[in-house]
PDB file of C-alpha atoms in Angstrom:
ATOM      1  CA  MET A  12       4.659   6.808 -35.225  1.00 86.00           C
ATOM      2  CA  ASN A  13       1.665   5.031 -32.911  1.00 92.00           C
ATOM      3  CA  ILE A  14       1.209   7.878 -30.431  1.00 96.00           C
ATOM      4  CA  LEU A  15      -0.996   8.053 -27.295  1.00 97.00           C
ATOM      5  CA  LEU A  16      -1.812  11.737 -26.557  1.00 97.00           C
ATOM      6  CA  ILE A  17      -3.059  12.845 -22.743  1.00 96.00           C
ATOM      7  CA  GLU A  18      -4.969  16.277 -23.191  1.00 95.00           C
ATOM      8  CA  ASP A  19      -8.011  17.345 -20.728  1.00 93.00           C
ATOM      9  CA  GLU A  20      -8.846  20.468 -23.647  1.00 92.00           C
ATOM     10  CA  PRO A  21     -10.966  19.157 -26.284  1.00 93.00           C
ATOM     11  CA  LYS A  22      -9.797  22.005 -28.634  1.00 93.00           C
ATOM     12  CA  VAL A  23      -6.486  21.629 -28.397  1.00 93.00           C
ATOM     13  CA  ALA A  24      -6.205  17.690 -28.175  1.00 94.00           C
ATOM     14  CA  ALA A  25      -8.688  17.656 -31.498  1.00 94.00           C
ATOM     15  CA  PHE A  26      -5.857  20.299 -32.871  1.00 94.00           C
ATOM     16  CA  ILE A  27      -2.613  18.197 -32.336  1.00 95.00           C
ATOM     17  CA  LYS A  28      -4.932  14.886 -33.081  1.00 94.00           C
ATOM     18  CA  LYS A  29      -5.772  16.103 -36.614  1.00 94.00           C
ATOM     19  CA  GLY A  30      -2.255  18.121 -37.323  1.00 94.00           C
ATOM     20  CA  LEU A  31       0.172  14.462 -36.577  1.00 93.00           C
ATOM     21  CA  GLU A  32      -3.083  12.084 -38.302  1.00 93.00           C
ATOM     22  CA  GLU A  33      -2.671  14.308 -41.167  1.00 91.00           C
ATOM     23  CA  GLN A  34       1.382  13.910 -41.442  1.00 88.00           C
ATOM     24  CA  PHE A  35      -0.104   9.951 -41.115  1.00 87.00           C
ATOM     25  CA  HIS A  36       0.620   8.759 -37.626  1.00 91.00           C
ATOM     26  CA  GLN A  37      -1.734   6.677 -35.079  1.00 92.00           C
ATOM     27  CA  VAL A  38      -2.723   8.669 -32.286  1.00 95.00           C
ATOM     28  CA  LYS A  39      -5.190   7.650 -28.623  1.00 95.00           C
ATOM     29  CA  LEU A  40      -6.388   9.974 -27.061  1.00 96.00           C
ATOM     30  CA  ALA A  41      -6.510  10.497 -22.695  1.00 95.00           C
ATOM     31  CA  TYR A  42      -8.330  12.679 -21.892  1.00 94.00           C
ATOM     32  CA  ASP A  43      -7.239  12.575 -18.054  1.00 94.00           C
ATOM     33  CA  GLY A  44      -3.763  11.440 -15.741  1.00 94.00           C
ATOM     34  CA  ASN A  45      -4.896   8.632 -14.948  1.00 95.00           C
ATOM     35  CA  MET A  46      -6.385   7.456 -17.780  1.00 95.00           C
ATOM     36  CA  GLY A  47      -3.658   8.204 -19.848  1.00 95.00           C
ATOM     37  CA  ARG A  48      -1.396   6.494 -17.423  1.00 95.00           C
ATOM     38  CA  LYS A  49      -3.395   3.657 -17.899  1.00 95.00           C
ATOM     39  CA  LEU A  50      -3.120   3.369 -21.009  1.00 95.00           C
ATOM     40  CA  ALA A  51       0.525   4.563 -21.493  1.00 95.00           C
ATOM     41  CA  LEU A  52       1.767   1.240 -19.252  1.00 93.00           C
ATOM     42  CA  GLU A  53      -1.392  -1.622 -20.855  1.00 92.00           C
ATOM     43  CA  GLU A  54      -0.583  -0.464 -24.712  1.00 91.00           C
ATOM     44  CA  ASP A  55       2.317  -0.565 -26.634  1.00 88.00           C
ATOM     45  CA  PHE A  56       3.114   3.532 -28.059  1.00 92.00           C
ATOM     46  CA  GLU A  57       6.281   4.744 -29.938  1.00 90.00           C
ATOM     47  CA  LEU A  58       5.532   8.278 -27.707  1.00 93.00           C
ATOM     48  CA  VAL A  59       3.582   9.921 -25.731  1.00 96.00           C
ATOM     49  CA  VAL A  60       2.835  13.273 -25.487  1.00 97.00           C
ATOM     50  CA  LEU A  61       1.946  14.385 -22.202  1.00 95.00           C
ATOM     51  CA  ASP A  62      -0.170  17.193 -21.078  1.00 94.00           C
ATOM     52  CA  ALA A  63       1.852  18.827 -18.040  1.00 92.00           C
ATOM     53  CA  VAL A  64      -2.413  20.585 -16.150  1.00 91.00           C
ATOM     54  CA  LEU A  65      -4.186  17.301 -16.094  1.00 93.00           C
ATOM     55  CA  PRO A  66      -7.197  16.242 -14.232  1.00 92.00           C
ATOM     56  CA  GLU A  67      -6.932  12.961 -12.016  1.00 90.00           C
ATOM     57  CA  LEU A  68      -3.389  13.015 -12.436  1.00 93.00           C
ATOM     58  CA  ASN A  69      -1.232  15.381 -13.111  1.00 94.00           C
ATOM     59  CA  GLY A  70       0.768  15.657 -15.538  1.00 93.00           C
ATOM     60  CA  PHE A  71       3.911  15.171 -13.500  1.00 94.00           C
ATOM     61  CA  GLU A  72       3.462  11.754 -11.507  1.00 94.00           C
ATOM     62  CA  VAL A  73       1.733  10.407 -14.976  1.00 95.00           C
ATOM     63  CA  CYS A  74       5.282  11.234 -16.111  1.00 95.00           C
ATOM     64  CA  LYS A  75       6.662   9.522 -12.872  1.00 93.00           C
ATOM     65  CA  GLN A  76       4.427   6.649 -13.205  1.00 93.00           C
ATOM     66  CA  ILE A  77       5.210   5.872 -17.048  1.00 94.00           C
ATOM     67  CA  ARG A  78       9.096   6.074 -16.068  1.00 90.00           C
ATOM     68  CA  LYS A  79       9.109   3.092 -13.162  1.00 86.00           C
ATOM     69  CA  PHE A  80       7.529   0.757 -16.130  1.00 87.00           C
ATOM     70  CA  LYS A  81       8.603   2.400 -19.239  1.00 87.00           C
ATOM     71  CA  LYS A  82      12.343   3.577 -19.475  1.00 80.00           C
ATOM     72  CA  GLU A  83      12.577   2.795 -23.114  1.00 80.00           C
ATOM     73  CA  LEU A  84       9.657   5.623 -24.437  1.00 88.00           C
ATOM     74  CA  PRO A  85       9.485   8.886 -24.894  1.00 90.00           C
ATOM     75  CA  ILE A  86       7.836  11.688 -23.446  1.00 94.00           C
ATOM     76  CA  LEU A  87       6.935  14.712 -24.503  1.00 94.00           C
ATOM     77  CA  MET A  88       5.441  17.075 -21.907  1.00 93.00           C
ATOM     78  CA  LEU A  89       3.126  20.440 -23.499  1.00 92.00           C
ATOM     79  CA  SER A  90       2.932  22.957 -20.621  1.00 87.00           C
ATOM     80  CA  ALA A  91       1.442  26.544 -20.445  1.00 86.00           C
ATOM     81  CA  LEU A  92       3.961  26.410 -17.477  1.00 83.00           C
ATOM     82  CA  GLY A  93       7.404  27.525 -18.435  1.00 75.00           C
ATOM     83  CA  THR A  94       9.529  28.971 -16.103  1.00 80.00           C
ATOM     84  CA  VAL A  95      12.455  26.959 -15.468  1.00 81.00           C
ATOM     85  CA  ASN A  96      11.881  25.450 -12.505  1.00 83.00           C
ATOM     86  CA  ASP A  97       9.037  24.030 -13.914  1.00 83.00           C
ATOM     87  CA  LYS A  98      10.912  22.552 -16.903  1.00 84.00           C
ATOM     88  CA  VAL A  99      13.013  21.089 -15.158  1.00 85.00           C
ATOM     89  CA  ASN A 100      10.826  19.624 -12.797  1.00 85.00           C
ATOM     90  CA  GLY A 101       9.310  18.242 -15.884  1.00 87.00           C
ATOM     91  CA  LEU A 102      12.762  16.837 -17.249  1.00 87.00           C
ATOM     92  CA  GLU A 103      14.103  15.851 -13.463  1.00 87.00           C
ATOM     93  CA  SER A 104       9.934  13.417 -13.626  1.00 89.00           C
ATOM     94  CA  GLY A 105      11.171  11.453 -16.696  1.00 89.00           C
ATOM     95  CA  ALA A 106       9.995  13.474 -20.065  1.00 91.00           C
ATOM     96  CA  ASP A 107      12.530  13.324 -22.704  1.00 87.00           C
ATOM     97  CA  ASP A 108      11.423  16.968 -23.805  1.00 88.00           C
ATOM     98  CA  TYR A 109       9.466  20.203 -22.934  1.00 90.00           C
ATOM     99  CA  LEU A 110       7.966  22.210 -25.538  1.00 90.00           C
ATOM    100  CA  THR A 111       5.579  25.673 -23.916  1.00 89.00           C
ATOM    101  CA  LYS A 112       2.456  26.407 -24.898  1.00 89.00           C
ATOM    102  CA  PRO A 113       1.409  28.010 -27.078  1.00 87.00           C
ATOM    103  CA  PHE A 114       3.547  26.514 -29.661  1.00 89.00           C
ATOM    104  CA  HIS A 115       3.726  26.233 -33.166  1.00 90.00           C
ATOM    105  CA  PHE A 116       2.708  22.849 -35.228  1.00 92.00           C
ATOM    106  CA  GLU A 117       5.730  23.030 -37.243  1.00 91.00           C
ATOM    107  CA  GLU A 118       8.249  22.961 -33.880  1.00 90.00           C
ATOM    108  CA  LEU A 119       5.912  20.205 -32.118  1.00 92.00           C
ATOM    109  CA  LEU A 120       6.479  18.219 -35.095  1.00 91.00           C
ATOM    110  CA  ALA A 121      10.011  19.128 -35.405  1.00 89.00           C
ATOM    111  CA  ARG A 122      10.687  17.694 -31.592  1.00 89.00           C
ATOM    112  CA  ILE A 123       8.235  14.320 -32.497  1.00 90.00           C
ATOM    113  CA  LYS A 124      10.781  13.752 -35.378  1.00 86.00           C
ATOM    114  CA  ALA A 125      13.946  14.337 -32.982  1.00 83.00           C
ATOM    115  CA  LEU A 126      12.468  12.365 -30.228  1.00 83.00           C
ATOM    116  CA  ASP A 127      12.123   9.749 -32.941  1.00 80.00           C
ATOM    117  CA  ARG A 128      15.304   9.298 -34.102  1.00 72.00           C
ATOM    118  CA  ARG A 129      16.518   9.129 -31.435  1.00 68.00           C
ATOM    119  CA  ARG A 130      14.922   6.315 -30.147  1.00 63.00           C
ATOM    120  CA  THR A 131      16.284   4.601 -33.255  1.00 55.00           C
ATOM    121  CA  THR A 132      20.094   5.555 -33.587  1.00 54.00           C
ATOM    122  CA  VAL A 133      21.182   3.321 -30.503  1.00 52.00           C
ATOM    123  CA  LEU A 134      22.311   0.080 -31.790  1.00 53.00           C
ATOM    124  CA  PRO A 135      23.023  -3.012 -29.920  1.00 52.00           C
ATOM    125  CA  GLY A 136      26.258  -3.486 -28.397  1.00 59.00           C
ATOM    126  CA  THR A 137      26.858   0.673 -28.537  1.00 78.00           C
ATOM    127  CA  VAL A 138      28.967   0.735 -24.698  1.00 87.00           C
ATOM    128  CA  TYR A 139      30.929   3.838 -24.651  1.00 91.00           C
ATOM    129  CA  GLU A 140      33.983   4.387 -22.487  1.00 93.00           C
ATOM    130  CA  VAL A 141      36.144   7.303 -20.675  1.00 95.00           C
ATOM    131  CA  ALA A 142      38.632   6.649 -18.039  1.00 94.00           C
ATOM    132  CA  ASP A 143      36.988   3.613 -15.913  1.00 95.00           C
ATOM    133  CA  LEU A 144      33.407   5.778 -16.691  1.00 96.00           C
ATOM    134  CA  GLN A 145      31.302   3.017 -18.927  1.00 95.00           C
ATOM    135  CA  MET A 146      27.833   3.101 -20.906  1.00 93.00           C
ATOM    136  CA  ASP A 147      26.135   0.978 -21.721  1.00 88.00           C
ATOM    137  CA  CYS A 148      23.627   2.744 -24.424  1.00 79.00           C
ATOM    138  CA  TYR A 149      21.584  -0.341 -24.742  1.00 72.00           C
ATOM    139  CA  ARG A 150      20.572  -2.154 -21.362  1.00 77.00           C
ATOM    140  CA  LYS A 151      21.197   1.567 -20.012  1.00 81.00           C
ATOM    141  CA  THR A 152      23.678   1.124 -17.360  1.00 89.00           C
ATOM    142  CA  ILE A 153      26.454   3.772 -16.339  1.00 94.00           C
ATOM    143  CA  THR A 154      29.628   2.378 -13.799  1.00 95.00           C
ATOM    144  CA  ARG A 155      32.389   4.055 -12.792  1.00 95.00           C
ATOM    145  CA  ALA A 156      35.142   2.055 -11.193  1.00 93.00           C
ATOM    146  CA  GLY A 157      32.887  -0.787 -11.360  1.00 91.00           C
ATOM    147  CA  ASN A 158      30.215   1.093  -9.354  1.00 94.00           C
ATOM    148  CA  MET A 159      26.673   1.750 -10.182  1.00 94.00           C
ATOM    149  CA  ILE A 160      25.383   4.496 -11.263  1.00 95.00           C
ATOM    150  CA  ILE A 161      22.285   5.872 -11.044  1.00 92.00           C
ATOM    151  CA  LEU A 162      20.887   8.314 -13.490  1.00 90.00           C
ATOM    152  CA  THR A 163      17.420  10.449 -15.161  1.00 86.00           C
ATOM    153  CA  VAL A 164      16.979   9.936 -18.358  1.00 81.00           C
ATOM    154  CA  LYS A 165      17.452  13.944 -19.568  1.00 84.00           C
ATOM    155  CA  GLU A 166      21.200  13.026 -17.373  1.00 89.00           C
ATOM    156  CA  PHE A 167      21.839  10.145 -19.394  1.00 89.00           C
ATOM    157  CA  THR A 168      21.600  11.719 -22.681  1.00 87.00           C
ATOM    158  CA  LEU A 169      23.611  14.080 -21.004  1.00 91.00           C
ATOM    159  CA  LEU A 170      26.297  12.341 -20.365  1.00 93.00           C
ATOM    160  CA  GLU A 171      25.898   9.991 -23.456  1.00 91.00           C
ATOM    161  CA  VAL A 172      26.479  13.629 -26.143  1.00 89.00           C
ATOM    162  CA  LEU A 173      29.339  14.219 -24.050  1.00 93.00           C
ATOM    163  CA  MET A 174      30.741  10.203 -24.237  1.00 93.00           C
ATOM    164  CA  TYR A 175      30.128  10.196 -27.825  1.00 87.00           C
ATOM    165  CA  ASN A 176      31.893  13.497 -28.555  1.00 89.00           C
ATOM    166  CA  LYS A 177      34.658  12.938 -25.674  1.00 91.00           C
ATOM    167  CA  ASN A 178      38.176  15.187 -25.424  1.00 92.00           C
ATOM    168  CA  ARG A 179      35.789  17.300 -27.838  1.00 91.00           C
ATOM    169  CA  VAL A 180      34.981  20.354 -26.529  1.00 92.00           C
ATOM    170  CA  LEU A 181      31.147  21.353 -26.858  1.00 90.00           C
ATOM    171  CA  SER A 182      29.385  24.463 -27.065  1.00 87.00           C
ATOM    172  CA  ARG A 183      26.140  25.219 -24.826  1.00 84.00           C
ATOM    173  CA  THR A 184      24.875  25.728 -28.303  1.00 80.00           C
ATOM    174  CA  TYR A 185      25.560  21.825 -29.302  1.00 82.00           C
ATOM    175  CA  ILE A 186      25.140  20.864 -26.022  1.00 85.00           C
ATOM    176  CA  ALA A 187      21.522  22.686 -25.764  1.00 81.00           C
ATOM    177  CA  GLU A 188      19.936  21.081 -29.273  1.00 75.00           C
ATOM    178  CA  SER A 189      21.356  17.356 -29.213  1.00 78.00           C
ATOM    179  CA  VAL A 190      19.866  17.198 -25.740  1.00 80.00           C
ATOM    180  CA  TRP A 191      16.277  19.008 -25.317  1.00 73.00           C
ATOM    181  CA  GLY A 192      16.166  19.426 -29.171  1.00 63.00           C
ATOM    182  CA  ILE A 193      14.894  22.980 -31.168  1.00 52.00           C
ATOM    183  CA  ASN A 194      15.075  26.619 -30.574  1.00 55.00           C
ATOM    184  CA  PHE A 195      16.087  25.694 -26.460  1.00 56.00           C
ATOM    185  CA  ASN A 196      16.803  28.538 -24.618  1.00 61.00           C
ATOM    186  CA  ARG A 197      19.830  29.750 -24.010  1.00 58.00           C
ATOM    187  CA  GLY A 198      19.041  32.550 -21.486  1.00 63.00           C
ATOM    188  CA  THR A 199      19.141  29.781 -18.695  1.00 72.00           C
ATOM    189  CA  ASN A 200      21.117  28.523 -16.955  1.00 81.00           C
ATOM    190  CA  LEU A 201      19.486  24.893 -17.329  1.00 83.00           C
ATOM    191  CA  ILE A 202      22.585  23.569 -19.257  1.00 88.00           C
ATOM    192  CA  ASP A 203      25.245  24.018 -16.614  1.00 90.00           C
ATOM    193  CA  VAL A 204      22.650  22.828 -14.292  1.00 90.00           C
ATOM    194  CA  TYR A 205      22.862  19.394 -15.107  1.00 92.00           C
ATOM    195  CA  ILE A 206      26.494  19.456 -15.650  1.00 94.00           C
ATOM    196  CA  ASN A 207      26.464  19.858 -12.587  1.00 95.00           C
ATOM    197  CA  TYR A 208      24.092  17.109 -10.922  1.00 94.00           C
ATOM    198  CA  LEU A 209      26.428  15.204 -13.618  1.00 96.00           C
ATOM    199  CA  ARG A 210      29.580  15.990 -11.725  1.00 96.00           C
ATOM    200  CA  ILE A 211      27.915  15.300  -7.939  1.00 96.00           C
ATOM    201  CA  LYS A 212      27.443  11.341  -9.616  1.00 95.00           C
ATOM    202  CA  ILE A 213      30.197  11.490 -11.543  1.00 95.00           C
ATOM    203  CA  ASP A 214      33.076  12.970 -10.202  1.00 96.00           C
ATOM    204  CA  LYS A 215      31.955  13.139  -7.015  1.00 94.00           C
ATOM    205  CA  GLY A 216      34.519  10.703  -4.781  1.00 92.00           C
ATOM    206  CA  TYR A 217      37.503  10.530  -7.345  1.00 93.00           C
ATOM    207  CA  ASP A 218      40.934  11.813  -7.723  1.00 92.00           C
ATOM    208  CA  LYS A 219      39.705  12.067 -11.464  1.00 94.00           C
ATOM    209  CA  GLN A 220      37.523  14.743 -12.550  1.00 95.00           C
ATOM    210  CA  LEU A 221      36.515  13.548 -15.731  1.00 96.00           C
ATOM    211  CA  ILE A 222      33.912  15.872 -16.849  1.00 96.00           C
ATOM    212  CA  GLN A 223      35.784  19.557 -17.402  1.00 95.00           C
ATOM    213  CA  THR A 224      34.259  23.790 -18.074  1.00 94.00           C
ATOM    214  CA  ILE A 225      36.186  25.427 -21.275  1.00 92.00           C
ATOM    215  CA  ILE A 226      35.847  28.510 -20.154  1.00 90.00           C
ATOM    216  CA  GLY A 227      34.330  30.240 -22.519  1.00 87.00           C
ATOM    217  CA  MET A 228      33.963  27.350 -24.752  1.00 89.00           C
ATOM    218  CA  GLY A 229      31.333  24.644 -23.308  1.00 91.00           C
ATOM    219  CA  TYR A 230      32.248  21.691 -21.850  1.00 95.00           C
ATOM    220  CA  MET A 231      34.340  17.934 -22.760  1.00 95.00           C
ATOM    221  CA  ILE A 232      34.798  15.058 -20.831  1.00 96.00           C
ATOM    222  CA  ARG A 233      38.332  14.334 -20.980  1.00 92.00           C
ATOM    223  CA  ASP A 234      39.715  10.741 -21.354  1.00 84.00           C
TER     224      ASP A 234
END
């Protein structure tokens, strides 16, 4: 993969770059937020690995600006900020995954591979339907009863997992691994928070509630 690494700590940047290049990835470095944003928008990359705390422009703002113009570009955020609020902030900014420092390099590689799989699995023309809810995975559009619904990147991924598995109960573990990647902290309420976000956008104002909680088991979207 052609990867942009935005990391201001030279030793960390050199360590990640060397490790990725040993796995036959191509890596370009940026040491501050402004340069990282410029490179991400002007050049063609298949993945951005982005530190959250950066000089000039922080990683959350960089992520938001990249996402405005490149909705399909996978972004993996790295940060020593590890609270649930920090992770939610990163995901809400448009990151596809969030890995806290310090981390094992093998986990970073695994998450990069997972993001690459997600990037290459959606084929043109893939459309999911549940009742009057429709998702076009190629155009990244959601409608219900003909009304357009705007979702964040992570909300879209969560809904895609639910709709792909419609009428099937999904455990929190399955959702965590499918949407957030491996080693997700299952002690947090992040999944419940995002399910609530979806309910507000998908079900609020409609007679039929599609997203169901199956007590003690997980969640499902029911046709």
